[in-house]
Structure formats: C-alpha cells, structure tokens
PDB file of C-alpha atoms in Angstrom:
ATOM      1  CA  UNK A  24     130.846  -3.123 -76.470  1.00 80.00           C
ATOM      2  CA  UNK A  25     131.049  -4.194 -80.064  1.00 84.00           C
ATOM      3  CA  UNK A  26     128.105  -6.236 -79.908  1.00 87.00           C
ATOM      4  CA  UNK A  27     125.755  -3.345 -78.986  1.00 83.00           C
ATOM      5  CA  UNK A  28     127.996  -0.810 -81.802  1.00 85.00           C
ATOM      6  CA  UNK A  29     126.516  -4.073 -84.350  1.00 86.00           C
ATOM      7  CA  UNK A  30     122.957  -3.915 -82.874  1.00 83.00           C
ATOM      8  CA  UNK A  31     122.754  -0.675 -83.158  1.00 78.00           C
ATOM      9  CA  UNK A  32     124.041  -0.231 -86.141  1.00 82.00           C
ATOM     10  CA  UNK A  33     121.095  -3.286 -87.607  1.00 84.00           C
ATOM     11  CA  UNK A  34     118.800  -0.993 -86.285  1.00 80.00           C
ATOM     12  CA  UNK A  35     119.624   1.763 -87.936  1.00 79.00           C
ATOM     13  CA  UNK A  36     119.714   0.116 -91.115  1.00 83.00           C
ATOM     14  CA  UNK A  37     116.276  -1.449 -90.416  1.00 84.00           C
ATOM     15  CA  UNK A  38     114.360   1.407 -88.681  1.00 83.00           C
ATOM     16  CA  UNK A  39     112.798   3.914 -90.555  1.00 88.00           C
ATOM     17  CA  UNK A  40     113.965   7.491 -90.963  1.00 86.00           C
ATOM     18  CA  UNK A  41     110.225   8.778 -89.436  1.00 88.00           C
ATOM     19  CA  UNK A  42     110.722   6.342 -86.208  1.00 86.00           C
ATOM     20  CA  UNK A  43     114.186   7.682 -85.111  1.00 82.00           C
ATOM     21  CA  UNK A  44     113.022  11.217 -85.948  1.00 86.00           C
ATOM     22  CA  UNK A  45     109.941  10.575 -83.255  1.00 86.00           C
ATOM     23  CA  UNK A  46     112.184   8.530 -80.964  1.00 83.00           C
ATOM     24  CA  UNK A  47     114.820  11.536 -80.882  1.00 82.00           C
ATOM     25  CA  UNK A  48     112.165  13.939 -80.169  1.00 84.00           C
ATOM     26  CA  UNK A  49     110.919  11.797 -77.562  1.00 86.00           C
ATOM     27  CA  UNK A  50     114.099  11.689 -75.947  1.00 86.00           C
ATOM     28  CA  UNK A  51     114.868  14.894 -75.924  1.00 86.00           C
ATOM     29  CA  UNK A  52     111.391  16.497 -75.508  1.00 87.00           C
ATOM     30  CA  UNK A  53     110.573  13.910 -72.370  1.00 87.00           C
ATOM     31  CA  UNK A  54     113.233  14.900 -70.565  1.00 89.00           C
ATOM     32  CA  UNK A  55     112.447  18.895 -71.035  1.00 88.00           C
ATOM     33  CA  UNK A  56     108.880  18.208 -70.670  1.00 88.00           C
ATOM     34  CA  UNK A  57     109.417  16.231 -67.243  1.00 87.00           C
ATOM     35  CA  UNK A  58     111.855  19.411 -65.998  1.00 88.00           C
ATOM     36  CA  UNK A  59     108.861  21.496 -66.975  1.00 88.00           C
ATOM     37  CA  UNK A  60     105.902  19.870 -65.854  1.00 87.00           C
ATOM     38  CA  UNK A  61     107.902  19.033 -62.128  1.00 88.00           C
ATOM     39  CA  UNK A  62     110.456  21.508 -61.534  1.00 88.00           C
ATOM     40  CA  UNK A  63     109.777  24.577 -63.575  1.00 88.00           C
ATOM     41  CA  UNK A  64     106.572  25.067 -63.244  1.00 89.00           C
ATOM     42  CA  UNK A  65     106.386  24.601 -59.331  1.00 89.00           C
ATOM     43  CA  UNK A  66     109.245  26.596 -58.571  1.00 89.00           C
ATOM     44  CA  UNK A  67     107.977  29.460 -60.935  1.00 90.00           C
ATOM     45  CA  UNK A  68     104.728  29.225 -59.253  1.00 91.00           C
ATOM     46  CA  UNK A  69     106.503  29.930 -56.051  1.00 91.00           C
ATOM     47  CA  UNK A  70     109.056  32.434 -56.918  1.00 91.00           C
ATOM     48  CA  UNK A  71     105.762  34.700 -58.027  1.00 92.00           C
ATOM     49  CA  UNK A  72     103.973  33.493 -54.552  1.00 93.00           C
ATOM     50  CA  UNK A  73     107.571  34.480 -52.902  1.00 92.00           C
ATOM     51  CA  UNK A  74     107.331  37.822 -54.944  1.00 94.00           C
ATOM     52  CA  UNK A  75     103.885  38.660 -53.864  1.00 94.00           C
ATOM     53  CA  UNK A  76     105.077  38.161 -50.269  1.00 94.00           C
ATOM     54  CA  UNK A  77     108.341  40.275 -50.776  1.00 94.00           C
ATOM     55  CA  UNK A  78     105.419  43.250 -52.256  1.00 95.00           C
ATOM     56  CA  UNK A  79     103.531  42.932 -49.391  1.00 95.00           C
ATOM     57  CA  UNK A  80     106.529  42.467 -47.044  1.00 94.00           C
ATOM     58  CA  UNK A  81     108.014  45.951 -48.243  1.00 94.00           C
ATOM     59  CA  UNK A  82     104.252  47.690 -48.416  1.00 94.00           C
ATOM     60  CA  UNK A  83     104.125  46.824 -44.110  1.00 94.00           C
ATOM     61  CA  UNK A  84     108.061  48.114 -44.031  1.00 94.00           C
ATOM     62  CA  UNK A  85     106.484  51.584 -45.101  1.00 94.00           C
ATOM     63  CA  UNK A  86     103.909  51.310 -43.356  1.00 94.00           C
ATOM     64  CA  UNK A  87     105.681  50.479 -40.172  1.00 92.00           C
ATOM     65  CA  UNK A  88     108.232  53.273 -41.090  1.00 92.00           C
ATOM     66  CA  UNK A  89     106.073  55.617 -41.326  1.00 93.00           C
ATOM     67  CA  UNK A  90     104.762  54.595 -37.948  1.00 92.00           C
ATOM     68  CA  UNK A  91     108.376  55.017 -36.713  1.00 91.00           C
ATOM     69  CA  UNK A  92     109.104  58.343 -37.874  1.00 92.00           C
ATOM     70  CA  UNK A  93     105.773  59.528 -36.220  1.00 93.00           C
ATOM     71  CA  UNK A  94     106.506  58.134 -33.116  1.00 92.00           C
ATOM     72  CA  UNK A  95     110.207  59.303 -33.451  1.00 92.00           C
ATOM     73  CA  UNK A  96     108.360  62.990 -34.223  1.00 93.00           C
ATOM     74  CA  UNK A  97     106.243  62.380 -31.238  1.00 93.00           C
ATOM     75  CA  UNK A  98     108.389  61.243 -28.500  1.00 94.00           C
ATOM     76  CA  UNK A  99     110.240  64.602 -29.694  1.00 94.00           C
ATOM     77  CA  UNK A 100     107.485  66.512 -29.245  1.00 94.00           C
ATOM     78  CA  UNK A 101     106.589  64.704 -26.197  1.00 93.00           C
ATOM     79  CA  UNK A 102     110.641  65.478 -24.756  1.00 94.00           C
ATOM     80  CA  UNK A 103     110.001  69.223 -25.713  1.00 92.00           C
ATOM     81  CA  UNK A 104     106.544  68.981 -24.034  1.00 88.00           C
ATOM     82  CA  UNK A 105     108.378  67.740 -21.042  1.00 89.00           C
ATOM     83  CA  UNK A 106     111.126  70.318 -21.232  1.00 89.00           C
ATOM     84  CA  UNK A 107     108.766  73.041 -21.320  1.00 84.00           C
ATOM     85  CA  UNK A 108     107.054  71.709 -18.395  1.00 80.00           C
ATOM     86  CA  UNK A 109     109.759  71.610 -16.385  1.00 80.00           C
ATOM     87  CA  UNK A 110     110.597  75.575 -17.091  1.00 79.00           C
ATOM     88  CA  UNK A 111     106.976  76.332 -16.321  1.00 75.00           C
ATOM     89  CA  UNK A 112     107.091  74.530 -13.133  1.00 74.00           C
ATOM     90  CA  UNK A 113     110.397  76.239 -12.062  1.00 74.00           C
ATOM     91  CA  UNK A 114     108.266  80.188 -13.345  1.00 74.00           C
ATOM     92  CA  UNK A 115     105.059  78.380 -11.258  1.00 75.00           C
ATOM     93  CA  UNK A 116     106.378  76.863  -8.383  1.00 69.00           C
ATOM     94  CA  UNK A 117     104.081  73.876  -6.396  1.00 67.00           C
ATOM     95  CA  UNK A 118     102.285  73.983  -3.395  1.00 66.00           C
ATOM     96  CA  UNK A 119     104.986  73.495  -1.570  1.00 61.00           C
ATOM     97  CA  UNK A 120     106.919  76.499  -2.643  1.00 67.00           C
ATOM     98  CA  UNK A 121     104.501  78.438  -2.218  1.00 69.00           C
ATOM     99  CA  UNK A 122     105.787  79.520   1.983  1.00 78.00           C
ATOM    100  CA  UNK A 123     108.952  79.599   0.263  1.00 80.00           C
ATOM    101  CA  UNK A 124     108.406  82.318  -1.897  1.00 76.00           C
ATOM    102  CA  UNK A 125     106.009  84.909   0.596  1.00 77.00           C
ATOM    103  CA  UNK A 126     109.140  84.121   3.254  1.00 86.00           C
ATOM    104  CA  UNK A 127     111.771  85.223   0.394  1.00 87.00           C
ATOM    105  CA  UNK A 128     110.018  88.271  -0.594  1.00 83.00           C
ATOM    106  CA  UNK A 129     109.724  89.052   3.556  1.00 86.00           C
ATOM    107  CA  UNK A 130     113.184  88.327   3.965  1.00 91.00           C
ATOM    108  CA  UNK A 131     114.143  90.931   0.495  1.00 92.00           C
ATOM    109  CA  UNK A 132     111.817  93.717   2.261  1.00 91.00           C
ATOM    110  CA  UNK A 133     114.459  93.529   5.394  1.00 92.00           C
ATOM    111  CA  UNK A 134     117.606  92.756   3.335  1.00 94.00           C
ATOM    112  CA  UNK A 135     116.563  96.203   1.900  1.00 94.00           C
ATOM    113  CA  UNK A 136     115.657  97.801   5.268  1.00 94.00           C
ATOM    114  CA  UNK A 137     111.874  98.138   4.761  1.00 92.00           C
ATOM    115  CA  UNK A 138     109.188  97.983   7.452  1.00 91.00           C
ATOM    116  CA  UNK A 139     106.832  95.362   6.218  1.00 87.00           C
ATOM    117  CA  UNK A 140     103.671  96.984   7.610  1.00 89.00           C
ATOM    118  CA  UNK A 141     100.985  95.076   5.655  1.00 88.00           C
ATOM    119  CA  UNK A 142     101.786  91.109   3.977  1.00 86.00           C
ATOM    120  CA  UNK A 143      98.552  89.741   3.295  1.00 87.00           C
ATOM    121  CA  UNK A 144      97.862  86.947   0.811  1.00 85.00           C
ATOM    122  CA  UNK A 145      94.648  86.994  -0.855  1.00 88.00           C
ATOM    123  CA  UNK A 146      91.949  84.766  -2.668  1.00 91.00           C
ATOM    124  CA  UNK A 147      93.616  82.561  -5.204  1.00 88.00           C
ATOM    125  CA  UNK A 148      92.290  82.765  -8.601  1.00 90.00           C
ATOM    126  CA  UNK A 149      92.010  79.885 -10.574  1.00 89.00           C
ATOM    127  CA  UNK A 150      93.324  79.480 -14.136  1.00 87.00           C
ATOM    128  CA  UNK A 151      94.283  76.471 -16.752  1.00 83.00           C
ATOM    129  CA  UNK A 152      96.651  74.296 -15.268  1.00 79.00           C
ATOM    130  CA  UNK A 153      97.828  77.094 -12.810  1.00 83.00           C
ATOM    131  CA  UNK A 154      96.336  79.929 -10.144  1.00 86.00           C
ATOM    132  CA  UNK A 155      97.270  83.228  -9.512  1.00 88.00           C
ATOM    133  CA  UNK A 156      97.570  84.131  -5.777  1.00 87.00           C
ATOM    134  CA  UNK A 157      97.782  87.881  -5.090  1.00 91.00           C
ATOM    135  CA  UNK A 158      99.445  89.725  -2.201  1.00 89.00           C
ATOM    136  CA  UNK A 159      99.174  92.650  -1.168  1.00 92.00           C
ATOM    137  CA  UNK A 160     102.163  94.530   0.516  1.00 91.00           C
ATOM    138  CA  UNK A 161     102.543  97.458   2.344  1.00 92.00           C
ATOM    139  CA  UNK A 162     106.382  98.736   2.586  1.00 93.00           C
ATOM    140  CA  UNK A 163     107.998 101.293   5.024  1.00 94.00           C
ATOM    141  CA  UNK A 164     111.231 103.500   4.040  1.00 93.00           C
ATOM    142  CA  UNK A 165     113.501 104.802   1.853  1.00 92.00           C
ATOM    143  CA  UNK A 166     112.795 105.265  -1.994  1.00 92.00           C
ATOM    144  CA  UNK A 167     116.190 103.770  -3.022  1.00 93.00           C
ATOM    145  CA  UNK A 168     115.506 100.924  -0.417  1.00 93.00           C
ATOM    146  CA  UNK A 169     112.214 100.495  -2.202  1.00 93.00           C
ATOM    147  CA  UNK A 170     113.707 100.742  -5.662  1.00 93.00           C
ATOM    148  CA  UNK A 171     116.271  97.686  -4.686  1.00 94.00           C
ATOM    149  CA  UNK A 172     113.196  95.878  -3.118  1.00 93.00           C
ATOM    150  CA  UNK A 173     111.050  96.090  -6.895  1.00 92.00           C
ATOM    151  CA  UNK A 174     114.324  95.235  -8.251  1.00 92.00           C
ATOM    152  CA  UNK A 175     114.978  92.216  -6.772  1.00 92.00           C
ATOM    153  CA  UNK A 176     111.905  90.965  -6.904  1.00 89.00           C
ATOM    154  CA  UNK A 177     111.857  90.784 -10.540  1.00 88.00           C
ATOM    155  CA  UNK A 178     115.016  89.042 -10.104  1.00 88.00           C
ATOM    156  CA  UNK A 179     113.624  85.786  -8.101  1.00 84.00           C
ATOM    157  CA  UNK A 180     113.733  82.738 -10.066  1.00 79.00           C
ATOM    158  CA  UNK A 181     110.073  82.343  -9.043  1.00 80.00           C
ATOM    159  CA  UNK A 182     107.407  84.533 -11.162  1.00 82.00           C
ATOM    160  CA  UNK A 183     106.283  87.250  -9.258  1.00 85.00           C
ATOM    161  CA  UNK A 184     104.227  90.162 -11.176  1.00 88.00           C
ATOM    162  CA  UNK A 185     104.052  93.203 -10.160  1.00 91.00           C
ATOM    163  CA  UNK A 186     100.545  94.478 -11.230  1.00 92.00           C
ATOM    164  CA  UNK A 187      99.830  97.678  -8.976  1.00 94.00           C
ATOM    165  CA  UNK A 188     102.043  99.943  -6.711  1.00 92.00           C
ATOM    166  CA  UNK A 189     101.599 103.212  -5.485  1.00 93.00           C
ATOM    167  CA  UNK A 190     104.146 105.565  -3.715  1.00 92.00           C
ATOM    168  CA  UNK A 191     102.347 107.734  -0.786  1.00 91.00           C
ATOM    169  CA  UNK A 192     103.606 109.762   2.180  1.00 90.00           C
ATOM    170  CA  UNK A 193     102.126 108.662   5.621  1.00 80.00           C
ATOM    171  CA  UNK A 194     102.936 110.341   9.045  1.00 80.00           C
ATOM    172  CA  UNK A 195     105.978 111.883   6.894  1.00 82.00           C
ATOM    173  CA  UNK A 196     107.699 108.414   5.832  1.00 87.00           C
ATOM    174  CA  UNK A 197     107.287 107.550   2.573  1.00 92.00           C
ATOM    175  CA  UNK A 198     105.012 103.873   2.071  1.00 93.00           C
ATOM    176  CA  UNK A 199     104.610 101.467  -0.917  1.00 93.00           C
ATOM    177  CA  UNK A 200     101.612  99.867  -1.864  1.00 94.00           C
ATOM    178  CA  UNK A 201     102.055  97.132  -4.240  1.00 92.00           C
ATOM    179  CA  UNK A 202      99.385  94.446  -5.333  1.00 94.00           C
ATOM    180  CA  UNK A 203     101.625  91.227  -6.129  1.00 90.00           C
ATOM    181  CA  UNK A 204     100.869  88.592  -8.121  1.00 88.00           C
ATOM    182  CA  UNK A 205     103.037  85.049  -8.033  1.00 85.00           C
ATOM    183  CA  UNK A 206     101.536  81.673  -9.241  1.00 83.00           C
ATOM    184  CA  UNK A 207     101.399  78.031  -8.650  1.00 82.00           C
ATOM    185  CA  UNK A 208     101.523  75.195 -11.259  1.00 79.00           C
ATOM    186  CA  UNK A 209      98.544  72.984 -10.100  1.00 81.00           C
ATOM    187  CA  UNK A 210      98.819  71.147 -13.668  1.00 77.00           C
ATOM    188  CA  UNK A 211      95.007  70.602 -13.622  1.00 82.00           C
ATOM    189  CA  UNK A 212      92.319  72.096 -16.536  1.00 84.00           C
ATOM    190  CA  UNK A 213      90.020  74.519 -14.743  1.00 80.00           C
ATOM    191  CA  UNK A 214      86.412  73.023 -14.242  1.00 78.00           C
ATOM    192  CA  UNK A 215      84.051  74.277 -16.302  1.00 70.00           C
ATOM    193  CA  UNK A 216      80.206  74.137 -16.156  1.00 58.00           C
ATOM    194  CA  UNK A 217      80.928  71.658 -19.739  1.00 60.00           C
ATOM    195  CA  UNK A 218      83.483  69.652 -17.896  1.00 56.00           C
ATOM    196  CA  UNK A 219      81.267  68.863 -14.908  1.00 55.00           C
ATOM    197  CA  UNK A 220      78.250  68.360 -16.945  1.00 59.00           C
ATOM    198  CA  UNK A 221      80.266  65.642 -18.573  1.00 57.00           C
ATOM    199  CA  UNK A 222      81.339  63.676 -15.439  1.00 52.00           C
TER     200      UNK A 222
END
C-alpha cells in the first residue's frame, strides 16, 4: 500500500496541473455521461412512452364508462319497459284469456240475477300492439241488480269499457243494452299499407 501512496504521490509532483484537471473531469463526467447515455435516457424515453399509454389508457376508461352508465340507463329503461309490459298485459289479457273473461262477465250477469238475453261478441278491431273486441249485451231485471252488474264489471282485473248502455222497458221488465268493449294484447304493430310496401 505504501508503494502505490509513493507512486502516486511522483505523479503528482510530475503531472501537470491541466492533465489532472482533464483526468478528474474525465472521471467524473464518464461515469455521468455513461448513466446518461444508457440508463437515463432509455428509461426517460419509456416513462413518456408509459405516460402516453397511461393517457390513452384513462381516455378508453371514459369512454368505456360512459358506455357503462348508458347501458346501466338502458337496461333500466329496458326493466321499466318490461314492468310496464307486464301491467299492460294483465289490463289486455292474451288470447287465451280471452273465454275467460266473456265467461266471467256471464257468470257476474247471474251472480246479480240478470237474464242474459243477448251475449254476442263482435268484429275485433285492430290497433297497435293490441285489438279491441266489442260485445254487445242484452240484460234482463232489476235496476239495482243491473247497477251491481256495471259495478262489478269495472271492478274485473281485466279492462273492460263500457262505451254505450241504454236502460229500456220491454214487455214491462226493465232491459239493458250495453255495447262492451275489452281488449287483447297481441304485442304486434298494426300493418300498414307503408309496412307491407316495405316487406
């Protein structure tokens, strides 16, 4: 260890002041200039490329958020859609119900003690997404009897309109003539000439 204190010590004594100036900055600038040119640089160059991708990253988060929260305000609209659907199909009953309904409002014309001298179902009238099928009814009795009857019949579940009635006295009993209308959901658009022309 002594004998490289002594050499350097000779060459301090012999080398000039300019040549250790330049060797220090060598030594110190190398090293900086080697972190720079290989480790500094590159990693700079991909922390920006990395920052790009986090901009772009967080521009397709709002994007896709947005998306969310419209199909998040659509499947609720969809689920109220749906809900209101189902209430319209229990006003406007199917096919199906259809019996159902012309036997109930037969069975509320006895329950009330009423002759049921006319029941006839007429042409159905097609609508939007529904049709309207009339009835017309001819009733035999009692004015309170027939009161209950109208009553009731605004009372079934089922929507059944009332559109025309007339009180008259035949062969001294009293008789109700009512035009009835109840419905069916058929959930189809009604054809039109436009919609035909386009199939």
């Amino acid at each position: 260890m002594k004998a490289l204190i002594e050499r350097l010590k000779a060459w301090d004594e012999v080398t000039p002041k300019r040549t250790k100036i330049l060797l220090l900055l060598v030594l110190v600038i190398g090293p900086l200039a080697l972190f720079y040119q290989f480790y500094y640089q590159p990693s700079k160059e991909t922390i920006n490329v990395l920052k790009e991708d986090v901009k772009k990253l967080d521009l397709e988060i709002v994007k896709y958020s947005q998306v969310v929260n419209k199909l998040e305000f659509l499947n609720k609209q969809m689920a109220a859609r749906k809900e209101f659907l189902e209430v319209v199909k229990t006003i406007f009953p199917d096919e199906k119900e259809i019996p159902v309904i012309l036997k109930k409002i037969a069975e509320l014309a006895k329950k009330n003690n009423l002759d049921l001298a006319l029941f006839k179902p007429e042409k159905e009238e097609l609508k939007d997404y529904y049709k309207i099928i009339p009835i017309t009814v001819e009733l035999v009795g009692d004015f309170s009897n027939m009161i209950n009857f109208l009553n009731e019949i605004q009372k079934l579940p089922r929507l059944v309109v009332i559109n025309e009635l007339e009180f008259k006295v035949k062969d001294k009993r009293l008789t109700l003539g009512l035009n009835l209308s109840t419905f069916q959901y058929t959930g189809k658009p009604l054809e039109t000439k436009e919609n035909k022309e386009k199939k």
